[in-house]
CSV table of N, CA and C in Angstrom, one decimal:
chain,number,residue,atom,x,y,z
A,1,MET,N,-18.0,22.5,-12.5
A,1,MET,CA,-17.8,23.0,-10.6
A,1,MET,C,-16.1,22.3,-10.3
A,2,PHE,N,-15.5,22.7,-9.5
A,2,PHE,CA,-14.4,22.5,-9.1
A,2,PHE,C,-15.5,21.9,-7.2
A,3,ASN,N,-14.7,20.9,-7.1
A,3,ASN,CA,-15.1,19.8,-5.4
A,3,ASN,C,-14.4,20.0,-4.6
A,4,LEU,N,-14.1,21.1,-3.8
A,4,LEU,CA,-13.3,21.3,-2.8
A,4,LEU,C,-13.4,20.3,-2.1
A,5,LYS,N,-13.9,19.7,-1.5
A,5,LYS,CA,-13.9,19.2,-0.4
A,5,LYS,C,-13.2,17.5,-0.5
A,6,TYR,N,-13.2,17.5,-2.1
A,6,TYR,CA,-12.3,16.0,-2.5
A,6,TYR,C,-11.1,16.8,-3.2
A,7,PRO,N,-10.2,17.3,-3.3
A,7,PRO,CA,-8.9,17.8,-4.1
A,7,PRO,C,-8.5,17.2,-5.0
A,8,LYS,N,-8.8,15.8,-5.3
A,8,LYS,CA,-8.3,15.2,-6.0
A,8,LYS,C,-8.7,15.0,-7.6
A,9,ASN,N,-10.0,15.8,-7.4
A,9,ASN,CA,-11.2,15.7,-8.8
A,9,ASN,C,-10.6,17.5,-9.5
A,10,ILE,N,-9.7,18.1,-8.8
A,10,ILE,CA,-9.5,19.5,-9.3
A,10,ILE,C,-8.5,18.9,-10.4
A,11,THR,N,-8.4,19.2,-11.4
A,11,THR,CA,-7.9,19.2,-12.5
A,11,THR,C,-7.7,19.9,-13.7
A,12,ASP,N,-6.6,20.9,-14.0
A,12,ASP,CA,-6.7,21.9,-14.9
A,12,ASP,C,-7.4,21.8,-16.6
A,13,PRO,N,-8.3,22.5,-16.8
A,13,PRO,CA,-9.3,22.2,-17.3
A,13,PRO,C,-7.9,21.9,-19.3
A,14,LEU,N,-7.0,22.6,-19.2
A,14,LEU,CA,-6.3,22.5,-20.0
A,14,LEU,C,-5.3,21.3,-20.3
A,15,MET,N,-5.1,20.6,-19.3
A,15,MET,CA,-4.4,19.6,-19.8
A,15,MET,C,-5.2,18.6,-20.5
A,16,THR,N,-4.4,17.3,-21.1
A,16,THR,CA,-5.2,16.3,-21.5
A,16,THR,C,-4.6,15.3,-21.3
A,17,GLY,N,-4.7,14.0,-21.7
A,17,GLY,CA,-4.9,12.9,-21.3
A,17,GLY,C,-3.6,12.7,-20.2
A,18,GLY,N,-2.5,11.9,-20.4
A,18,GLY,CA,-1.8,11.8,-19.4
A,18,GLY,C,-1.2,12.8,-18.8
A,19,GLU,N,-1.5,13.8,-19.2
A,19,GLU,CA,-0.8,15.1,-18.0
A,19,GLU,C,-1.4,15.2,-16.7
A,20,ALA,N,-3.2,14.8,-17.4
A,20,ALA,CA,-3.7,14.5,-15.6
A,20,ALA,C,-4.0,13.7,-15.0
A,21,ASP,N,-3.3,12.2,-16.0
A,21,ASP,CA,-2.9,11.1,-14.9
A,21,ASP,C,-2.0,11.3,-14.0
A,22,SER,N,-1.0,12.1,-14.5
A,22,SER,CA,0.3,11.9,-14.0
A,22,SER,C,0.2,12.9,-11.9
A,23,ILE,N,-1.0,13.7,-12.2
A,23,ILE,CA,-1.2,14.6,-10.9
A,23,ILE,C,-1.0,13.2,-10.0
A,24,ASN,N,-1.8,12.6,-10.0
A,24,ASN,CA,-2.0,11.6,-8.6
A,24,ASN,C,-0.8,11.0,-8.0
A,25,ASN,N,0.8,12.1,-7.6
A,25,ASN,CA,1.8,11.4,-7.4
A,25,ASN,C,1.6,11.0,-5.8
A,26,LEU,N,2.2,10.1,-5.4
A,26,LEU,CA,1.8,10.1,-3.9
A,26,LEU,C,2.3,10.3,-2.7
A,27,ARG,N,3.8,10.4,-3.2
A,27,ARG,CA,4.8,11.3,-2.4
A,27,ARG,C,4.8,12.7,-1.7
A,28,VAL,N,4.6,12.0,-0.6
A,28,VAL,CA,4.4,13.3,0.6
A,28,VAL,C,5.6,14.3,0.3
A,29,ALA,N,7.1,13.8,-0.1
A,29,ALA,CA,8.3,14.7,0.9
A,29,ALA,C,9.2,14.9,-0.8
A,30,THR,N,9.5,16.2,-1.2
A,30,THR,CA,11.0,16.0,-2.0
A,30,THR,C,11.7,15.1,-1.2
A,31,ARG,N,12.6,14.4,-2.7
A,31,ARG,CA,13.3,13.9,-2.7
A,31,ARG,C,14.6,14.3,-3.2
A,32,PHE,N,16.0,14.2,-2.1
A,32,PHE,CA,16.9,14.6,-2.7
A,32,PHE,C,18.1,13.2,-3.3
A,33,ILE,N,18.8,14.2,-4.5
A,33,ILE,CA,20.1,13.3,-4.3
A,33,ILE,C,21.2,13.6,-4.0
A,34,ARG,N,21.9,13.8,-3.0
A,34,ARG,CA,23.8,14.3,-2.3
A,34,ARG,C,24.2,13.2,-2.6
A,35,GLU,N,25.6,13.6,-2.9
A,35,GLU,CA,26.4,12.9,-2.9
A,35,GLU,C,27.3,13.1,-2.3
A,36,ASP,N,27.2,14.2,-0.8
A,36,ASP,CA,28.0,14.8,-0.6
A,36,ASP,C,27.8,14.3,1.9
A,37,ILE,N,26.9,12.6,1.0
A,37,ILE,CA,26.7,12.2,2.9
A,37,ILE,C,27.1,11.0,2.4
A,38,ALA,N,28.0,10.6,4.0
A,38,ALA,CA,27.9,9.1,4.4
A,38,ALA,C,27.0,8.7,4.8
A,39,ALA,N,26.5,7.8,4.7
A,39,ALA,CA,25.8,6.6,5.7
A,39,ALA,C,26.0,5.5,6.1
A,40,SER,N,25.6,5.0,7.1
A,40,SER,CA,25.8,3.8,8.2
A,40,SER,C,24.8,3.4,8.8
A,41,VAL,N,24.2,2.5,9.2
A,41,VAL,CA,23.6,1.7,9.5
A,41,VAL,C,24.2,0.9,11.0
A,42,GLU,N,23.5,1.0,12.3
A,42,GLU,CA,24.0,0.1,13.1
A,42,GLU,C,22.9,-0.3,13.5
A,43,VAL,N,22.8,-2.3,13.3
A,43,VAL,CA,21.7,-2.8,13.7
A,43,VAL,C,22.3,-3.8,14.9
A,44,PHE,N,20.9,-3.7,15.9
A,44,PHE,CA,21.3,-4.8,17.1
A,44,PHE,C,20.6,-5.9,17.1
A,45,ASN,N,21.6,-6.7,17.3
A,45,ASN,CA,20.9,-8.1,17.9
A,45,ASN,C,20.1,-8.3,18.6
A,46,LEU,N,20.4,-9.6,19.0
A,46,LEU,CA,18.9,-9.8,21.0
A,46,LEU,C,19.7,-9.9,21.9
A,47,LEU,N,21.1,-10.0,21.9
A,47,LEU,CA,22.1,-9.3,23.2
A,47,LEU,C,22.2,-7.7,23.6
A,48,GLY,N,21.8,-6.8,22.1
A,48,GLY,CA,21.7,-5.6,22.1
A,48,GLY,C,23.4,-5.0,21.6
A,49,PHE,N,23.8,-6.2,20.8
A,49,PHE,CA,25.4,-5.6,20.5
A,49,PHE,C,24.7,-4.9,18.7
A,50,GLY,N,25.8,-3.9,18.5
A,50,GLY,CA,25.6,-3.5,17.6
A,50,GLY,C,26.6,-3.5,16.6
A,51,LYS,N,26.0,-3.9,15.1
A,51,LYS,CA,26.9,-4.1,14.3
A,51,LYS,C,26.8,-3.3,12.9
A,52,THR,N,27.5,-2.4,12.5
A,52,THR,CA,28.0,-1.0,12.0
A,52,THR,C,27.9,-1.6,10.7
A,53,ILE,N,27.2,-1.5,9.5
A,53,ILE,CA,27.4,-1.2,8.1
A,53,ILE,C,27.2,-0.4,7.3
A,54,ALA,N,28.2,-0.2,6.9
A,54,ALA,CA,28.2,0.9,5.7
A,54,ALA,C,26.9,0.8,4.7
A,55,VAL,N,26.3,2.0,3.8
A,55,VAL,CA,25.5,2.2,3.1
A,55,VAL,C,25.5,3.2,2.4
A,56,ASP,N,25.1,2.7,1.0
A,56,ASP,CA,25.0,3.6,-0.1
A,56,ASP,C,23.6,4.6,-0.2
A,57,LEU,N,23.9,5.8,-0.4
A,57,LEU,CA,23.0,6.6,-0.2
A,57,LEU,C,22.2,7.0,-1.3
A,58,LEU,N,20.9,6.7,-1.5
A,58,LEU,CA,20.3,6.7,-3.2
A,58,LEU,C,19.5,7.7,-3.3
A,59,ASP,N,18.8,8.5,-1.8
A,59,ASP,CA,18.3,9.5,-2.4
A,59,ASP,C,17.4,9.8,-0.3
A,60,ILE,N,17.0,10.9,-0.2
A,60,ILE,CA,16.7,11.8,1.1
A,60,ILE,C,15.9,12.6,1.4
A,61,THR,N,15.5,12.2,2.1
A,61,THR,CA,13.6,13.2,2.7
A,61,THR,C,14.0,13.8,4.3
A,62,SER,N,13.3,14.5,4.5
A,62,SER,CA,13.4,14.9,6.0
A,62,SER,C,12.3,13.5,6.4
A,63,LYS,N,11.8,12.4,5.7
A,63,LYS,CA,11.2,11.3,6.7
A,63,LYS,C,12.3,10.1,6.2
A,64,GLY,N,12.7,10.5,5.2
A,64,GLY,CA,13.7,8.7,5.8
A,64,GLY,C,14.4,8.9,4.3
A,65,VAL,N,15.3,7.9,4.2
A,65,VAL,CA,16.5,7.6,3.0
A,65,VAL,C,15.7,6.0,2.6
A,66,LEU,N,16.7,5.7,1.1
A,66,LEU,CA,17.2,5.0,0.5
A,66,LEU,C,18.1,4.7,-0.1
A,67,VAL,N,18.5,3.3,0.3
A,67,VAL,CA,20.1,3.0,0.8
A,67,VAL,C,20.2,1.4,0.0
A,68,ALA,N,21.6,1.8,-0.5
A,68,ALA,CA,22.0,0.3,-0.7
A,68,ALA,C,22.8,-0.4,-0.2
A,69,SER,N,22.8,-1.4,0.1
A,69,SER,CA,23.6,-2.6,0.9
A,69,SER,C,24.0,-4.1,0.5
A,70,ASP,N,25.2,-4.3,0.3
A,70,ASP,CA,25.6,-5.7,0.5
A,70,ASP,C,24.8,-6.5,1.3
A,71,GLN,N,24.6,-6.0,2.6
A,71,GLN,CA,24.6,-7.1,3.2
A,71,GLN,C,22.8,-6.8,3.6
A,72,LYS,N,22.2,-8.1,4.3
A,72,LYS,CA,20.1,-7.9,4.3
A,72,LYS,C,20.4,-7.1,5.6
A,73,LEU,N,18.7,-6.6,5.1
A,73,LEU,CA,18.2,-6.1,6.2
A,73,LEU,C,17.3,-6.6,7.0
A,74,GLY,N,16.5,-6.8,7.3
A,74,GLY,CA,15.5,-7.4,8.3
A,74,GLY,C,14.1,-6.4,7.8
A,75,ILE,N,12.7,-6.3,7.0
A,75,ILE,CA,11.8,-5.2,7.0
A,75,ILE,C,11.0,-5.8,8.4
A,76,ASN,N,11.2,-4.2,9.2
A,76,ASN,CA,10.9,-3.5,10.2
A,76,ASN,C,11.9,-4.0,11.1
A,77,LYS,N,12.9,-4.1,11.0
A,77,LYS,CA,13.6,-3.8,11.8
A,77,LYS,C,14.3,-2.8,12.3
A,78,LYS,N,14.4,-2.1,13.7
A,78,LYS,CA,14.6,-1.1,14.1
A,78,LYS,C,16.5,-0.5,14.1
A,79,ILE,N,16.8,0.1,13.2
A,79,ILE,CA,18.3,0.3,13.5
A,79,ILE,C,18.4,1.8,13.8
A,80,VAL,N,19.7,2.4,13.5
A,80,VAL,CA,20.1,3.5,14.1
A,80,VAL,C,21.3,4.0,13.0
A,81,LEU,N,20.8,4.9,12.1
A,81,LEU,CA,21.1,5.6,11.2
A,81,LEU,C,22.4,6.5,11.4
A,82,THR,N,22.8,6.6,10.8
A,82,THR,CA,24.3,8.0,11.2
A,82,THR,C,24.3,7.9,9.6
A,83,LEU,N,23.9,9.9,9.2
A,83,LEU,CA,24.6,10.8,8.1
A,83,LEU,C,25.4,11.3,8.8
A,84,ARG,N,26.4,11.2,7.4
A,84,ARG,CA,28.0,12.4,8.3
A,84,ARG,C,27.7,13.3,6.4
A,85,PHE,N,27.6,14.4,6.5
A,85,PHE,CA,28.0,15.6,5.7
A,85,PHE,C,29.2,15.5,5.6
A,86,LYS,N,29.7,16.1,4.7
A,86,LYS,CA,31.2,16.1,4.2
A,86,LYS,C,31.7,17.8,4.9
A,87,SER,N,30.7,18.2,5.3
A,87,SER,CA,31.3,19.3,6.2
A,87,SER,C,31.4,18.9,8.0
A,88,GLY,N,31.2,17.5,8.3
A,88,GLY,CA,31.2,17.3,9.4
A,88,GLY,C,30.3,17.2,10.5
A,89,GLU,N,28.8,17.9,9.7
A,89,GLU,CA,27.6,17.8,10.4
A,89,GLU,C,27.2,16.2,10.7
A,90,ALA,N,26.6,16.0,11.6
A,90,ALA,CA,26.2,14.2,11.4
A,90,ALA,C,24.9,14.5,12.6
A,91,PHE,N,23.9,13.4,11.8
A,91,PHE,CA,22.6,13.2,12.0
A,91,PHE,C,22.9,12.0,12.4
A,92,ILE,N,22.3,11.3,13.7
A,92,ILE,CA,22.1,10.2,14.1
A,92,ILE,C,21.0,10.4,14.4
A,93,ILE,N,20.3,9.6,13.5
A,93,ILE,CA,18.6,8.9,13.9
A,93,ILE,C,17.6,7.7,13.8
A,94,ASN,N,16.6,7.7,15.3
A,94,ASN,CA,16.6,6.0,15.1
A,94,ASN,C,15.6,5.9,13.7
A,95,SER,N,15.7,4.8,13.1
A,95,SER,CA,14.5,4.6,12.0
A,95,SER,C,14.4,2.9,12.3
A,96,THR,N,13.8,2.8,11.3
A,96,THR,CA,12.8,1.4,11.2
A,96,THR,C,13.3,1.3,9.1
A,97,VAL,N,13.4,-0.1,9.0
A,97,VAL,CA,13.8,-0.6,7.3
A,97,VAL,C,12.7,-0.6,7.4
A,98,ALA,N,11.6,0.3,6.4
A,98,ALA,CA,10.4,0.0,6.0
A,98,ALA,C,10.0,-1.4,4.6
A,99,ARG,N,11.3,-0.9,4.1
A,99,ARG,CA,10.5,-2.2,2.7
A,99,ARG,C,12.1,-2.2,1.9
A,100,ARG,N,12.1,-3.6,1.0
A,100,ARG,CA,12.7,-3.7,0.4
A,100,ARG,C,13.0,-3.5,-1.1
A,101,SER,N,13.6,-2.9,-1.9
A,101,SER,CA,13.1,-3.4,-3.0
A,101,SER,C,13.3,-4.2,-3.7
A,102,ASP,N,11.4,-4.5,-4.9
A,102,ASP,CA,10.9,-5.9,-5.7
A,102,ASP,C,12.7,-6.0,-6.7
A,103,SER,N,12.9,-4.6,-7.4
A,103,SER,CA,13.3,-4.7,-8.6
A,103,SER,C,15.3,-4.7,-8.0
A,104,SER,N,15.3,-4.3,-7.4
A,104,SER,CA,16.5,-5.0,-6.9
A,104,SER,C,16.7,-5.3,-5.4
A,105,GLY,N,17.1,-6.2,-5.2
A,105,GLY,CA,16.9,-6.8,-3.6
A,105,GLY,C,18.1,-6.3,-2.7
A,106,ASN,N,19.0,-5.3,-3.1
A,106,ASN,CA,19.5,-4.7,-1.8
A,106,ASN,C,19.5,-3.5,-2.2
A,107,GLU,N,18.0,-2.6,-2.2
A,107,GLU,CA,17.8,-1.2,-2.0
A,107,GLU,C,17.0,-1.4,-0.7
A,108,TYR,N,16.7,-0.5,-0.1
A,108,TYR,CA,15.6,-0.5,1.1
A,108,TYR,C,15.4,0.6,1.9
A,109,GLY,N,14.5,0.8,1.8
A,109,GLY,CA,13.5,2.2,2.4
A,109,GLY,C,13.5,2.0,4.0
A,110,ILE,N,14.3,3.4,4.4
A,110,ILE,CA,14.3,3.5,5.9
A,110,ILE,C,13.7,4.4,6.0
A,111,LYS,N,12.8,4.6,7.5
A,111,LYS,CA,12.2,5.7,7.6
A,111,LYS,C,12.4,6.0,8.8
A,112,PHE,N,12.3,7.5,9.6
A,112,PHE,CA,12.8,7.7,10.6
A,112,PHE,C,11.5,7.4,11.5
A,113,ASP,N,12.1,7.3,12.9
A,113,ASP,CA,11.0,7.5,13.6
A,113,ASP,C,10.2,8.3,14.3
A,114,ALA,N,10.7,9.0,13.7
A,114,ALA,CA,10.0,10.8,13.7
A,114,ALA,C,10.6,11.4,12.9
A,115,PHE,N,9.7,12.7,12.4
A,115,PHE,CA,10.3,13.6,11.5
A,115,PHE,C,11.2,14.0,12.1
A,116,ASN,N,12.2,15.0,11.1
A,116,ASN,CA,13.5,15.3,11.1
A,116,ASN,C,13.6,16.5,10.3
A,117,HIS,N,12.8,17.3,11.1
A,117,HIS,CA,12.5,19.3,10.6
A,117,HIS,C,14.3,19.2,10.7
A,118,GLU,N,15.5,19.3,11.6
A,118,GLU,CA,16.6,19.7,11.8
A,118,GLU,C,17.2,19.4,10.4
A,119,LEU,N,16.9,18.2,10.1
A,119,LEU,CA,17.8,17.3,9.0
A,119,LEU,C,17.3,18.0,7.6
A,120,GLY,N,16.1,18.2,7.6
A,120,GLY,CA,15.4,19.0,6.1
A,120,GLY,C,15.8,20.1,6.1
A,121,ASP,N,15.7,21.0,7.3
A,121,ASP,CA,16.3,22.2,7.2
A,121,ASP,C,17.9,22.2,6.9
A,122,TYR,N,18.5,21.4,7.1
A,122,TYR,CA,19.6,21.4,6.5
A,122,TYR,C,20.3,20.8,5.8
A,123,LEU,N,19.2,20.0,5.1
A,123,LEU,CA,19.1,19.6,3.6
A,123,LEU,C,19.5,20.5,2.5
A,124,LEU,N,18.4,21.4,2.9
A,124,LEU,CA,17.7,22.9,2.3
A,124,LEU,C,19.1,24.0,2.2
A,125,GLU,N,19.5,23.7,3.4
A,125,GLU,CA,21.0,25.1,3.5
A,125,GLU,C,21.8,24.5,2.5
A,126,THR,N,22.5,23.5,2.7
A,126,THR,CA,23.9,23.4,2.6
A,126,THR,C,23.5,22.5,1.0
A,127,GLN,N,22.0,22.5,0.6
A,127,GLN,CA,22.4,22.0,-1.2
A,127,GLN,C,22.6,22.9,-2.4
A,128,GLU,N,23.4,22.7,-3.0
A,128,GLU,CA,24.4,23.2,-3.6
A,128,GLU,C,23.9,23.5,-5.4
A,129,LYS,N,24.1,21.7,-5.8
A,129,LYS,CA,23.1,21.2,-7.1
A,129,LYS,C,21.8,20.7,-6.9
A,130,LEU,N,20.6,21.5,-7.6
A,130,LEU,CA,19.2,21.3,-7.1
A,130,LEU,C,18.9,19.9,-8.1
A,131,VAL,N,18.9,18.3,-7.9
A,131,VAL,CA,18.9,17.0,-8.1
A,131,VAL,C,17.7,16.5,-6.7
A,132,PHE,N,16.5,16.3,-8.0
A,132,PHE,CA,15.6,16.2,-7.3
A,132,PHE,C,14.6,14.8,-8.1
A,133,LYS,N,14.3,13.5,-7.4
A,133,LYS,CA,14.1,11.8,-7.6
A,133,LYS,C,12.3,12.2,-7.8
């Protein structure tokens, strides 16, 4: 009997072993891999002066991005992320550096301060090649 109160207990009876274990994916948003977006972050010092750093965009969602940078970014640091599409469309988003990758010290997870539905819609509208991560 399925327990609808606890949906994680619902599995397909035809799944075997490892297939059932892979259901527990904690990702909330679909991650897109895009090559048509230039990204940069602006980091502010104590006096309020900003320094712009170009970063490599690894993947993107409507909730945040994963970037690689040659320069260190502080965890929990407030930044301004700029995403510029080849079409000329640009999104300037207040964000926070949420984490640094353990495996490679130059990858950073950046979380948007608020959901950006406009960016999510634009990502879907302009997607030419479907590559998910």
